[in-house]
mmCIF file of C-alpha atoms in Angstrom:
data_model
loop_
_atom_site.group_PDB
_atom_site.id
_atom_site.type_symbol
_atom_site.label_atom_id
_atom_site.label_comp_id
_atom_site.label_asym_id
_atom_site.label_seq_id
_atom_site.Cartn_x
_atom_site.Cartn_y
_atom_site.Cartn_z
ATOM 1 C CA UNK A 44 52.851 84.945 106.595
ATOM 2 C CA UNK A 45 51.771 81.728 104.942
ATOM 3 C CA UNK A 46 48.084 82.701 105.277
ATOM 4 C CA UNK A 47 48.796 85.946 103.204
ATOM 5 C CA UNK A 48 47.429 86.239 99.349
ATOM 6 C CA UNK A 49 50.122 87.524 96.824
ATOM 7 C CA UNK A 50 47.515 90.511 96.542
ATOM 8 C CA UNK A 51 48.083 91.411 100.151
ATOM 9 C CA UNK A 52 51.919 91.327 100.533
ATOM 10 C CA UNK A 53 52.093 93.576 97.381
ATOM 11 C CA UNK A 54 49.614 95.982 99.365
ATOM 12 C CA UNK A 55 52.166 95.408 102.406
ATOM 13 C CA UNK A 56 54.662 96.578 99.898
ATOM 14 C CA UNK A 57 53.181 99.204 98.275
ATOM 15 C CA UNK A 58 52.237 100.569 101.662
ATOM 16 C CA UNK A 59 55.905 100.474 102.730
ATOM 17 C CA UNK A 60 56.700 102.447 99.467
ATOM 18 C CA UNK A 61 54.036 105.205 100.606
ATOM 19 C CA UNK A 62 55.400 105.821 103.630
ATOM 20 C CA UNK A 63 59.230 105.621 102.481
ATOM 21 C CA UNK A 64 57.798 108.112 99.994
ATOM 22 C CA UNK A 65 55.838 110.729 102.339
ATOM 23 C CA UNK A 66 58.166 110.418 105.796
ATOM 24 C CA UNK A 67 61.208 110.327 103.093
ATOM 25 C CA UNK A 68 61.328 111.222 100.012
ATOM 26 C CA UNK A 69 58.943 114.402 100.070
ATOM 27 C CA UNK A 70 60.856 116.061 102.724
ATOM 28 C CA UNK A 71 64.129 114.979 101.449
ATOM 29 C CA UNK A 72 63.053 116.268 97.702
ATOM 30 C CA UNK A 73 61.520 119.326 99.368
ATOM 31 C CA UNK A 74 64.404 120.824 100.877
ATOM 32 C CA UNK A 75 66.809 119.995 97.969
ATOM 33 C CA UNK A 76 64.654 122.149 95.850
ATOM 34 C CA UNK A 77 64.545 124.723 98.238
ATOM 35 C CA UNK A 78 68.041 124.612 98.516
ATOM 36 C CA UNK A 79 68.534 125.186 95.336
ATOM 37 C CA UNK A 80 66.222 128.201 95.020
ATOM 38 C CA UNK A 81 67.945 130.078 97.443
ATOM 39 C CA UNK A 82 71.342 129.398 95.926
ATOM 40 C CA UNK A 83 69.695 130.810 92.512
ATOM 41 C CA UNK A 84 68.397 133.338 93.811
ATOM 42 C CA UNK A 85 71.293 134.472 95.378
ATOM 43 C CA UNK A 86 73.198 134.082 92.322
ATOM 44 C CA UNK A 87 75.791 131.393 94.537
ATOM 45 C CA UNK A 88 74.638 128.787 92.297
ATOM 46 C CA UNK A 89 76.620 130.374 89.324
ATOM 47 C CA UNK A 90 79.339 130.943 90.974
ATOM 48 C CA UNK A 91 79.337 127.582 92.535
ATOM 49 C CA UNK A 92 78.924 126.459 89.184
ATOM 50 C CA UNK A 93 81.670 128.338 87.279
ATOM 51 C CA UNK A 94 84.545 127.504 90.052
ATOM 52 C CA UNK A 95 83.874 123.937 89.547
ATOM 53 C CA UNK A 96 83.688 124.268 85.751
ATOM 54 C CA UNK A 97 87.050 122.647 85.388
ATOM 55 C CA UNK A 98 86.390 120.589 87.852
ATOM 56 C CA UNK A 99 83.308 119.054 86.394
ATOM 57 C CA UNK A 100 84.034 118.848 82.665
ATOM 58 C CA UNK A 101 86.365 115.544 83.419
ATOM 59 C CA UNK A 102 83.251 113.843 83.989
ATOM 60 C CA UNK A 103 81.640 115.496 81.222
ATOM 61 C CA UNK A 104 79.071 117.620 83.511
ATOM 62 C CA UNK A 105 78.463 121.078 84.122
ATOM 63 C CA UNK A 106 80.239 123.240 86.696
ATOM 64 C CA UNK A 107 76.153 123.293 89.283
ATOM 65 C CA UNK A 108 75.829 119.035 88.871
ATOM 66 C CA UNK A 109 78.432 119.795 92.004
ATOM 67 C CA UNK A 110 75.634 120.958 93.948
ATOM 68 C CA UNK A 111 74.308 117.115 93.204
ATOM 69 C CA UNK A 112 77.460 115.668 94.703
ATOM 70 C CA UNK A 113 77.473 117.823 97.953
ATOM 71 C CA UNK A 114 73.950 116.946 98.397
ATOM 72 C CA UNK A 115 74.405 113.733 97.770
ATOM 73 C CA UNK A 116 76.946 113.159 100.579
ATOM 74 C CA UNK A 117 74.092 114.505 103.229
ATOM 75 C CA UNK A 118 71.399 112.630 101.779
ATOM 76 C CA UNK A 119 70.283 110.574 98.944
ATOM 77 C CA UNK A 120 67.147 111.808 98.520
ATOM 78 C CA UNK A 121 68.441 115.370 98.633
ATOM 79 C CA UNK A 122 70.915 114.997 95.765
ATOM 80 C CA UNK A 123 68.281 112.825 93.611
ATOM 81 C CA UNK A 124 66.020 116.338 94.364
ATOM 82 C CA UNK A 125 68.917 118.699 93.625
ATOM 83 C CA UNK A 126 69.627 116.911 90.497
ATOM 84 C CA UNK A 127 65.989 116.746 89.443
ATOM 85 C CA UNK A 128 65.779 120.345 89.959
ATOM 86 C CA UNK A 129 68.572 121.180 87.854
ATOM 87 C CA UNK A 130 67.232 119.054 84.844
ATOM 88 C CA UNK A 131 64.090 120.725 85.070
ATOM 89 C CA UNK A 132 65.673 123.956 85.267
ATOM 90 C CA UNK A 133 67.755 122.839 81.952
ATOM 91 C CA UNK A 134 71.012 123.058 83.638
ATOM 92 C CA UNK A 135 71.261 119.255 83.010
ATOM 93 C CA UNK A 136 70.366 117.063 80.411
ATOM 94 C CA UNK A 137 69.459 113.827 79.848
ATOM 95 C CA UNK A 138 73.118 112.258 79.959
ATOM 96 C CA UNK A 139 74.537 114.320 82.437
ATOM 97 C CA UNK A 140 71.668 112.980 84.819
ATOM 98 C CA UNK A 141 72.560 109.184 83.774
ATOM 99 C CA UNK A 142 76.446 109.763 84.890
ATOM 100 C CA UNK A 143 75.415 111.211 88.060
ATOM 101 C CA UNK A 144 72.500 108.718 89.066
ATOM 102 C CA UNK A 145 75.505 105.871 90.273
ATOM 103 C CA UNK A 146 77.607 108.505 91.624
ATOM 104 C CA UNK A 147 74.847 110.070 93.680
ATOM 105 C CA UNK A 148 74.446 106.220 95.545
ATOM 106 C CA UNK A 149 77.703 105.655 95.646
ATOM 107 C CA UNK A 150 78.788 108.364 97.959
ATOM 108 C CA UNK A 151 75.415 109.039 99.148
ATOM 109 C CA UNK A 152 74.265 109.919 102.767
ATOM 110 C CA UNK A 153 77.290 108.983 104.304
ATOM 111 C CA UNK A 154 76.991 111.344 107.239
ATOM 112 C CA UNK A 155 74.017 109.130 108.324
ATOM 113 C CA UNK A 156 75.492 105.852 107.291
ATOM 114 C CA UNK A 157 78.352 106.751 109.713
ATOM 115 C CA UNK A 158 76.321 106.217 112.919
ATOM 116 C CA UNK A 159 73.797 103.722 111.402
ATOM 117 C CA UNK A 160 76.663 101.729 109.700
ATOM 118 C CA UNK A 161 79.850 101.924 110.591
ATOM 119 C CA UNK A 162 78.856 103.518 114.409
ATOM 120 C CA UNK A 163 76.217 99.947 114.605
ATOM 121 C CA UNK A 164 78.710 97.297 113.545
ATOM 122 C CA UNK A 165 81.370 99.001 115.721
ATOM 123 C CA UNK A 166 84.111 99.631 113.126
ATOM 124 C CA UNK A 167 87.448 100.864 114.246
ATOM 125 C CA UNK A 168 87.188 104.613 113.755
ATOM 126 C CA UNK A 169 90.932 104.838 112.445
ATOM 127 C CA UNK A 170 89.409 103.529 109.605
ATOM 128 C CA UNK A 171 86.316 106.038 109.082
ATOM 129 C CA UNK A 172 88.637 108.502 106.664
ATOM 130 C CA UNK A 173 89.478 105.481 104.070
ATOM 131 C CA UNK A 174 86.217 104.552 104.332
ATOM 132 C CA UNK A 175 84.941 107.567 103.473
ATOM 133 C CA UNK A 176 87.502 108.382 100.915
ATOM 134 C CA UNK A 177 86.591 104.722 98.598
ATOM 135 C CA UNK A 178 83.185 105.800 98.725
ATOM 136 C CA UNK A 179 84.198 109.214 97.007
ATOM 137 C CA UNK A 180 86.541 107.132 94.765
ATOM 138 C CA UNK A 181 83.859 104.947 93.588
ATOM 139 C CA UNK A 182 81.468 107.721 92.958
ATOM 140 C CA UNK A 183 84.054 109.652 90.936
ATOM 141 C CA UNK A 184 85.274 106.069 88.983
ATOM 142 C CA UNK A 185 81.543 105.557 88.349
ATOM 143 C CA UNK A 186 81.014 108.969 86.638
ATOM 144 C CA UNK A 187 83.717 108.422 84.507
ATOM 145 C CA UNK A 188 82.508 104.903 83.496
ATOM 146 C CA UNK A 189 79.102 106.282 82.863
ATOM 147 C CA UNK A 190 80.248 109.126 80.298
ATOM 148 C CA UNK A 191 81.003 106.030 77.804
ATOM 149 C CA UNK A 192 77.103 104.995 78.253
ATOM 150 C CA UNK A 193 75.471 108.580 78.867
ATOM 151 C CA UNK B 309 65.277 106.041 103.742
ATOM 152 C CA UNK B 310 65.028 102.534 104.641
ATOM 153 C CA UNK B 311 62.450 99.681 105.728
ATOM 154 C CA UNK B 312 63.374 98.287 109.191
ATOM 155 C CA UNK B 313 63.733 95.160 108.796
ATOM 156 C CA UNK B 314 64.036 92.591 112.058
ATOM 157 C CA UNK B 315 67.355 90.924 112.567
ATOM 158 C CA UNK B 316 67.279 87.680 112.433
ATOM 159 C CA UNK B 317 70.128 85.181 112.707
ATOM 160 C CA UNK B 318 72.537 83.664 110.427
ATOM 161 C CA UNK B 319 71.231 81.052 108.889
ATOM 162 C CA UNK B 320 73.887 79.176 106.758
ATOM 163 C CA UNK B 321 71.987 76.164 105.072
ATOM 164 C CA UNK B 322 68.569 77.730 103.157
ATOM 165 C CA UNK B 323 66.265 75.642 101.428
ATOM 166 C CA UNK B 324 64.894 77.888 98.358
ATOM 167 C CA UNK B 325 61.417 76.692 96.864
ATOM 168 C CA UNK B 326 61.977 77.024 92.646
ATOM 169 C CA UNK B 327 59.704 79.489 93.191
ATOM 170 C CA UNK B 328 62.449 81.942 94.634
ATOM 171 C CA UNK B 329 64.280 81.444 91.636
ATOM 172 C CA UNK B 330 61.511 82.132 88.848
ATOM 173 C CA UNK B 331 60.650 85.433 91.264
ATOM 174 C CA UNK B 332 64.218 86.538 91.382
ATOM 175 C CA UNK B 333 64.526 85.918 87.791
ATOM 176 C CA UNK B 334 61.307 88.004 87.581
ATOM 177 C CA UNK B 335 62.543 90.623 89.628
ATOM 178 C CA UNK B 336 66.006 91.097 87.397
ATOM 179 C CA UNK B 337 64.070 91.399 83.829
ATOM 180 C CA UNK B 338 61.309 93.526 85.357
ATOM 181 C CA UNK B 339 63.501 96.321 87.328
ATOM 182 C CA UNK B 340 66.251 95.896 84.214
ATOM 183 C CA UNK B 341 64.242 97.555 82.162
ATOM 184 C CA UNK B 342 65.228 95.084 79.306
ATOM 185 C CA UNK B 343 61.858 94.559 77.897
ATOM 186 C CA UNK B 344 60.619 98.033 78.117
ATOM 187 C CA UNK B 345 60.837 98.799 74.568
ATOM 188 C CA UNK B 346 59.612 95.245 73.981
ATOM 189 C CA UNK B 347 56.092 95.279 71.494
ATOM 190 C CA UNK B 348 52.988 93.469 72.806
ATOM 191 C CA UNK B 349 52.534 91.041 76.096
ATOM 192 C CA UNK B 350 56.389 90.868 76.579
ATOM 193 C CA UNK B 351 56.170 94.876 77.349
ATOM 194 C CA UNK B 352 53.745 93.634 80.780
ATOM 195 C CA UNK B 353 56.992 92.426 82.401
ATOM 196 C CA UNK B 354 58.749 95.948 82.398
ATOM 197 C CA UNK B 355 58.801 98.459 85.382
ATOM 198 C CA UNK B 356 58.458 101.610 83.153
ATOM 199 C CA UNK B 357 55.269 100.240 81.096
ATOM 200 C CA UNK B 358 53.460 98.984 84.513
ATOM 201 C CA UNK B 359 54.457 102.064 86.479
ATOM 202 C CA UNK B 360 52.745 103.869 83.125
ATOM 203 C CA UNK B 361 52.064 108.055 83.203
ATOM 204 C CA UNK B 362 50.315 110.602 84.306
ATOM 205 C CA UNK B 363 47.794 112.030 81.806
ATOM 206 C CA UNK B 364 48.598 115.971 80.203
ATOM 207 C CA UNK B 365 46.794 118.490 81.020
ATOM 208 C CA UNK B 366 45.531 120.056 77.474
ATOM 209 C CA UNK B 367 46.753 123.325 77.403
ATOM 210 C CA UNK B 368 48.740 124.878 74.316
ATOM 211 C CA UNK B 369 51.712 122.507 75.669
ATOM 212 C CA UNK B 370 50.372 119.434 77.398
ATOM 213 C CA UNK B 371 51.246 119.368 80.862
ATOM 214 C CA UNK B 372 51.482 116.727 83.425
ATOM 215 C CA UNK B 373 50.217 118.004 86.872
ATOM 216 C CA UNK B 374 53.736 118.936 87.827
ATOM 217 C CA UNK B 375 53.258 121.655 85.206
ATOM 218 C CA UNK B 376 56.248 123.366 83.703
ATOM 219 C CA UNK B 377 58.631 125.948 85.091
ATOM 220 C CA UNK B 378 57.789 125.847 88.765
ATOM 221 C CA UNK B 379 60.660 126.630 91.389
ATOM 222 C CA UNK B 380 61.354 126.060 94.969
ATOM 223 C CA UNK B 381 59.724 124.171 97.884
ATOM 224 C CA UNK B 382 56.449 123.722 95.769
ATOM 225 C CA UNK B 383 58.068 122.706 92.835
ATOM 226 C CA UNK B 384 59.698 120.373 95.192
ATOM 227 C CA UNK B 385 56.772 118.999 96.878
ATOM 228 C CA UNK B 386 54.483 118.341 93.374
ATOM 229 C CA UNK B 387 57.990 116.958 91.820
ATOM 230 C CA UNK B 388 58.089 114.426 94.994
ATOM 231 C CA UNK B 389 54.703 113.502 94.938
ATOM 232 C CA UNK B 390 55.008 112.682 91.469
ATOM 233 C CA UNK B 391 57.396 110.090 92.666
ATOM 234 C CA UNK B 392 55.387 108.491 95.167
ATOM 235 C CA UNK B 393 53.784 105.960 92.740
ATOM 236 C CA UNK B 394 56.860 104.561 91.289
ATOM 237 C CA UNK B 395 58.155 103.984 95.028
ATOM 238 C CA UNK B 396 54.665 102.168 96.182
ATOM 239 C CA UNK B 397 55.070 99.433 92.899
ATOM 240 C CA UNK B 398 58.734 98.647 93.381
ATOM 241 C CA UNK B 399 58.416 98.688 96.757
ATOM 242 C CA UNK B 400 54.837 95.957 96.839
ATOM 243 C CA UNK B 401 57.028 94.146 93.963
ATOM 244 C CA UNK B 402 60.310 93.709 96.075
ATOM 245 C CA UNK B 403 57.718 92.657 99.076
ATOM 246 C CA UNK B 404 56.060 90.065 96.649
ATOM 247 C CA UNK B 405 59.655 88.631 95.417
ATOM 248 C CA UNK B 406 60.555 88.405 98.950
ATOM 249 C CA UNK B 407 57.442 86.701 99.894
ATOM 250 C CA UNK B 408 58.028 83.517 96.993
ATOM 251 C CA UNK B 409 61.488 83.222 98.106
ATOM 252 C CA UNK B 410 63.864 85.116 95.548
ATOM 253 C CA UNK B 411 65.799 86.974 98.285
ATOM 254 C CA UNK B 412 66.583 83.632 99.413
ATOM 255 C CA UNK B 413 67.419 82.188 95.991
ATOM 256 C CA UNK B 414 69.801 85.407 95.765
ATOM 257 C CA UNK B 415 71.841 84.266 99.248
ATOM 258 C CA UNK B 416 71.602 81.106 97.876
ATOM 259 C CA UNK B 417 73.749 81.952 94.624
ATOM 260 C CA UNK B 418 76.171 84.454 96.083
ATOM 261 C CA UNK B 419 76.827 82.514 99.194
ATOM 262 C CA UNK B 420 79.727 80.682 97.331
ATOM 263 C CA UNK B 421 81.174 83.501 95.151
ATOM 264 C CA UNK B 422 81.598 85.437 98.966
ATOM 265 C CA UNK B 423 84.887 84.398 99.654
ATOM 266 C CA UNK B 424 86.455 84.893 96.531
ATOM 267 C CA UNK B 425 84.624 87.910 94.943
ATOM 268 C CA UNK B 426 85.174 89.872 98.833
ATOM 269 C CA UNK B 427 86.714 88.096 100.946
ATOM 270 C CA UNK B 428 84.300 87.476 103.418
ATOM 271 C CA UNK B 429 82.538 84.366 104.236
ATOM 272 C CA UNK B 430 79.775 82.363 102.869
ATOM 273 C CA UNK B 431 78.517 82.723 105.585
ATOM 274 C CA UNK B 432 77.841 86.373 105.643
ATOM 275 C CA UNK B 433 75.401 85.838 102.030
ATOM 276 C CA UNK B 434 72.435 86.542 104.529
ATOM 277 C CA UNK B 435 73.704 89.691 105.733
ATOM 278 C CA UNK B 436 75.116 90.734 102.929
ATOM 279 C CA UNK B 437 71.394 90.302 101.167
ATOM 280 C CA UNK B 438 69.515 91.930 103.860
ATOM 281 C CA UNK B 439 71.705 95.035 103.883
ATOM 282 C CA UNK B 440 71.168 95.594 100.000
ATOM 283 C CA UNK B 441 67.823 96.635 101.163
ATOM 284 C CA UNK B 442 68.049 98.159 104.835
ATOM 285 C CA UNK B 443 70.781 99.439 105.901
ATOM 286 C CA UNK B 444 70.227 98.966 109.015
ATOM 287 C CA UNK B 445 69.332 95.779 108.541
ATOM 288 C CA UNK B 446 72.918 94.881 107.371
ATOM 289 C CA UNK B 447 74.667 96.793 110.160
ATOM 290 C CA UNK B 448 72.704 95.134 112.242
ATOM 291 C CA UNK B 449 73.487 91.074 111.109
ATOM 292 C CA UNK B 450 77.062 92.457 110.538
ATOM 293 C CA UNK B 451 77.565 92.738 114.155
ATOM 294 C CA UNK B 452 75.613 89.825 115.485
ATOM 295 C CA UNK B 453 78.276 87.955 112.822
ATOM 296 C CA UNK B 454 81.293 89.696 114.568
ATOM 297 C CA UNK B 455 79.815 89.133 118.170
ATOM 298 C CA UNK B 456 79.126 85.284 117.629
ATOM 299 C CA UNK B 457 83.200 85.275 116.234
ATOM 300 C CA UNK B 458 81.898 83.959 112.487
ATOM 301 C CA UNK B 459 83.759 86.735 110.977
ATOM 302 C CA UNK B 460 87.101 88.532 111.444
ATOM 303 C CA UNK B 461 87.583 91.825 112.664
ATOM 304 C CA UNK B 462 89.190 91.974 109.282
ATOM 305 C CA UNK B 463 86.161 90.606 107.157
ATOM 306 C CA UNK B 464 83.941 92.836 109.383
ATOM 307 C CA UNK B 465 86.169 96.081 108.003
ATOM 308 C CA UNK B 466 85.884 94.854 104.288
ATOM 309 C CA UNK B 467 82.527 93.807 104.798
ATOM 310 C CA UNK B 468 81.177 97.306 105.663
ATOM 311 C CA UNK B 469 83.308 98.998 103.437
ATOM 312 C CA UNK B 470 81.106 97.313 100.571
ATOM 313 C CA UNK B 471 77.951 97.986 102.528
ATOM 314 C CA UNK B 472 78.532 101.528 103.343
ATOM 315 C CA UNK B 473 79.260 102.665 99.538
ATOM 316 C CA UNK B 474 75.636 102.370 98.372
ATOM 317 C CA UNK B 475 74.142 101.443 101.397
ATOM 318 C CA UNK B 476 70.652 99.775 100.473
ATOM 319 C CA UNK B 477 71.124 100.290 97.145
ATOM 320 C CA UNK B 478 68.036 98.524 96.023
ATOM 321 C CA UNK B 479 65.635 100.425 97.879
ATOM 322 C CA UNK B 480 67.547 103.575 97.250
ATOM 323 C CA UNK B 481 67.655 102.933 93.755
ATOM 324 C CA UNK B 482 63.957 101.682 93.326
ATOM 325 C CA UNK B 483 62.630 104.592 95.741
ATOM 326 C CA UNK B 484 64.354 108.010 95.423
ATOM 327 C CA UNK B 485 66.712 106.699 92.413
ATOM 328 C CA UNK B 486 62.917 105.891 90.887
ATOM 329 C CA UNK B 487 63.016 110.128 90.332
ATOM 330 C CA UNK B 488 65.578 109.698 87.910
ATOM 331 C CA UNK B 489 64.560 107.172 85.393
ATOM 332 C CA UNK B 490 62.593 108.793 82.685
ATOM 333 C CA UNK B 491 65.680 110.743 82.426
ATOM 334 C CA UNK B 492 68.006 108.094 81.565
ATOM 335 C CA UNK B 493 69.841 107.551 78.253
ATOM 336 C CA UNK B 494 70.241 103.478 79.260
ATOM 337 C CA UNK B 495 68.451 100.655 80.926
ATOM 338 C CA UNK B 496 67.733 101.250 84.697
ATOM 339 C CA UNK B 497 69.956 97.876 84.757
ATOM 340 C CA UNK B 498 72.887 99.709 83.519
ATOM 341 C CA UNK B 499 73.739 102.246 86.601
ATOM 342 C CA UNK B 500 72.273 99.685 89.184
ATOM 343 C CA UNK B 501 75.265 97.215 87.797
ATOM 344 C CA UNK B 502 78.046 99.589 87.895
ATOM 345 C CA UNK B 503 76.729 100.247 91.381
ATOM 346 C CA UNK B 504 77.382 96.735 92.473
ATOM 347 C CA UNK B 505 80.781 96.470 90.948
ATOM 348 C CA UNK B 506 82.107 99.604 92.171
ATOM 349 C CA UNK B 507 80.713 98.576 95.667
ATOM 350 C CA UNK B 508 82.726 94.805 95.219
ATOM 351 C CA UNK B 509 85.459 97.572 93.792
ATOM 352 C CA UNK B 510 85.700 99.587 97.089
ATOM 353 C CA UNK B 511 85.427 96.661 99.564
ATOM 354 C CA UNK B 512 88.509 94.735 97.505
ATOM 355 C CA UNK B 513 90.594 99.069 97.851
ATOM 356 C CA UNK B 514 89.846 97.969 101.556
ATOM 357 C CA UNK B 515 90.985 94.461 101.585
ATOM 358 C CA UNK B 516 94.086 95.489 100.028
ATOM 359 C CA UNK B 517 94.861 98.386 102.320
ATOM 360 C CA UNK B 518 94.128 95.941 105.143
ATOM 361 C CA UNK B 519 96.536 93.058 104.078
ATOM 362 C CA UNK B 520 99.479 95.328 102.177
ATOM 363 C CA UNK B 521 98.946 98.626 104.522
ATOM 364 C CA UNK B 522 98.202 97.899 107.397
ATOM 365 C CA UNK B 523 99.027 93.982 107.993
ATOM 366 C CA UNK B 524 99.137 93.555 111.206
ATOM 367 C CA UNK B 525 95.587 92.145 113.086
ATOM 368 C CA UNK B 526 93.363 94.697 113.816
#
């Protein structure tokens, strides 16, 4: 490690960033947009959208940046796709994508984090559903911190 | 979507060269995003301006090579790729300010502010570092801390309740969150802050349900 030039621990680093970015990111991206074609296509994106209308508008987002949320939860990389998707679709704008960008980290990928978190450092699993639920909490706190900066 | 990272042990007492600190320092201007509107040489030390643009294609609209109005699994795929740049700098950048020492430097300054800010040991500032970039890095040091008996069952519980909102959150953020920030309306610094409070939020929501709720030792 000492022996290394500056130049060649970047390169480690950028390298690390390529293959975060290919294994990672490109599928992850991939299937949100693909996701989100077939609920367009389908129409079950509007409908999605308009039952969480109400929902949504506390936060100052359209009823679809659900879809972002729910995606989210599964995977970081998935929601940051979903949510790209829908701003280049126009469904979001500029601000709605800056309230959601905390949220989507906050709550994100916790289905995986489970077993590579909580399962690894053997926490008590009575305490997986308030666990779960502060991570929703902070998401939705986040959002409506972000809709004063947005 | 994390770097493995080895697990090492917990290593209270860290000597950090004053280079750690000038990198670290480094780090926090460059990903804040601070000097991006900045006018001449000052503009070298932001993320946006180094990670520049792709060039327009000239048609009657200039186009990047994403294009405009594509849908689906392609769309997808050219939108991702587009990404993959942004990723590769952050990523070599983190590597280089981990290299001079500024992760250290970081453990270093939080190490004290532990025990108050979560409730959780100084002791833990190595852990609690590593896991802001892997994951499973954290998980990982969080147990070795609970097998050698450092940390309570109870500090274990309030320490993964901060690490599992926003797990990695650096690399998250400077990797697929990377997607996101020619959208913004504010600094990159801006939701990457409210990130870390809301995680020191969630971990004090379970410190508090520990000691008023459920009280007895778990």
């Amino acid at each position: 490690m000492a022996h290394k030039s500056l130049a060649d621990v970047f390169v480690d680093g950028a390298r690390k960033g390529f293959n975060i970015g290919v294994s990672s990111i490109l599928p992850n991206v991939l299937m949100a947009f693909a996701i989100i074609q077939i609920l367009a296509v389908t129409g079950l994106l509007k409908i999605l959208g308009n039952l969480f209308t109400p929902v949504m508008a506390v936060f100052g987002l359209p009823g679809e940046a659900v879809m972002v949320l729910i995606s989210a939860w599964l995977s970081m990389g998935g929601g940051i796709g979903v949510a790209a998707s829908l701003y280049s679709a126009g469904t979001l704008t500029n601000s709605h994508v800056t309230i959601l960008l905390p949220a989507i980290l906050l709550m994100g990928a916790q289905i995986q984090y489970m077993g590579r978190l909580l399962g690894t450092a053997a926490v008590q699993t009575r305490f997986y559903p308030i666990l779960f639920g502060i991570c929703i909490a902070n998401a939705l706190v986040a959002m409506l911190i972000m809709r004063f900066f947005a | 979507m994390n770097t493995e990272k080895t697990v090492t042990n917990v290593q209270p007492d860290v000597k950090v060269p004053i280079a750690g600190y000038i990198a670290l320092i480094f780090a926090i201007i460059f990903f804040s995003g601070i000097l991006g509107s900045a006018k001449g040489w000052l503009s070298a030390f932001d993320f946006n301006v180094i990670n520049g643009k792709f060039g327009l294609i000239q048609a009657a609209k200039p186009v990047t090579f994403i294009g405009k109005g594509g849908v689906g699994a392609k769309a997808g795929f050219l939108f991702a790729l587009s990404l993959i740049p942004s990723v590769m700098l952050a990523l070599g950048i983190v590597e280089v300010v981990e290299h001079l020492g500024g992760l250290k430097a970081a453990q270093k300054l939080l190490t004290p502010i532990l025990r108050p800010i979560l409730g959780v040991p100084g002791i833990a500032g190595l852990a609690l570092v590593s896991s802001l970039q892997s994951t499973d890095a954290g998980a990982g040091m969080t147990r070795a801390l609970r097998e050698e008996d450092v940390i309570t069952e109870k500090e274990k519980t309030i320490f993964c309740a901060f690490q599992f909102s926003a797990g990695a959150p650096i690399t998250n953020y400077l990797s697929s969150g990377a997607a996101l920030f020619s959208f913004l309306t504010v600094p990159i610094i801006v939701p990457l802050g409210l990130i870390f409070v809301m995680k020191v939020v969630g971990a004090n929501v379970m410190r508090l349900y520990l000691n008023k709720v459920v009280k007895e030792d778990i």
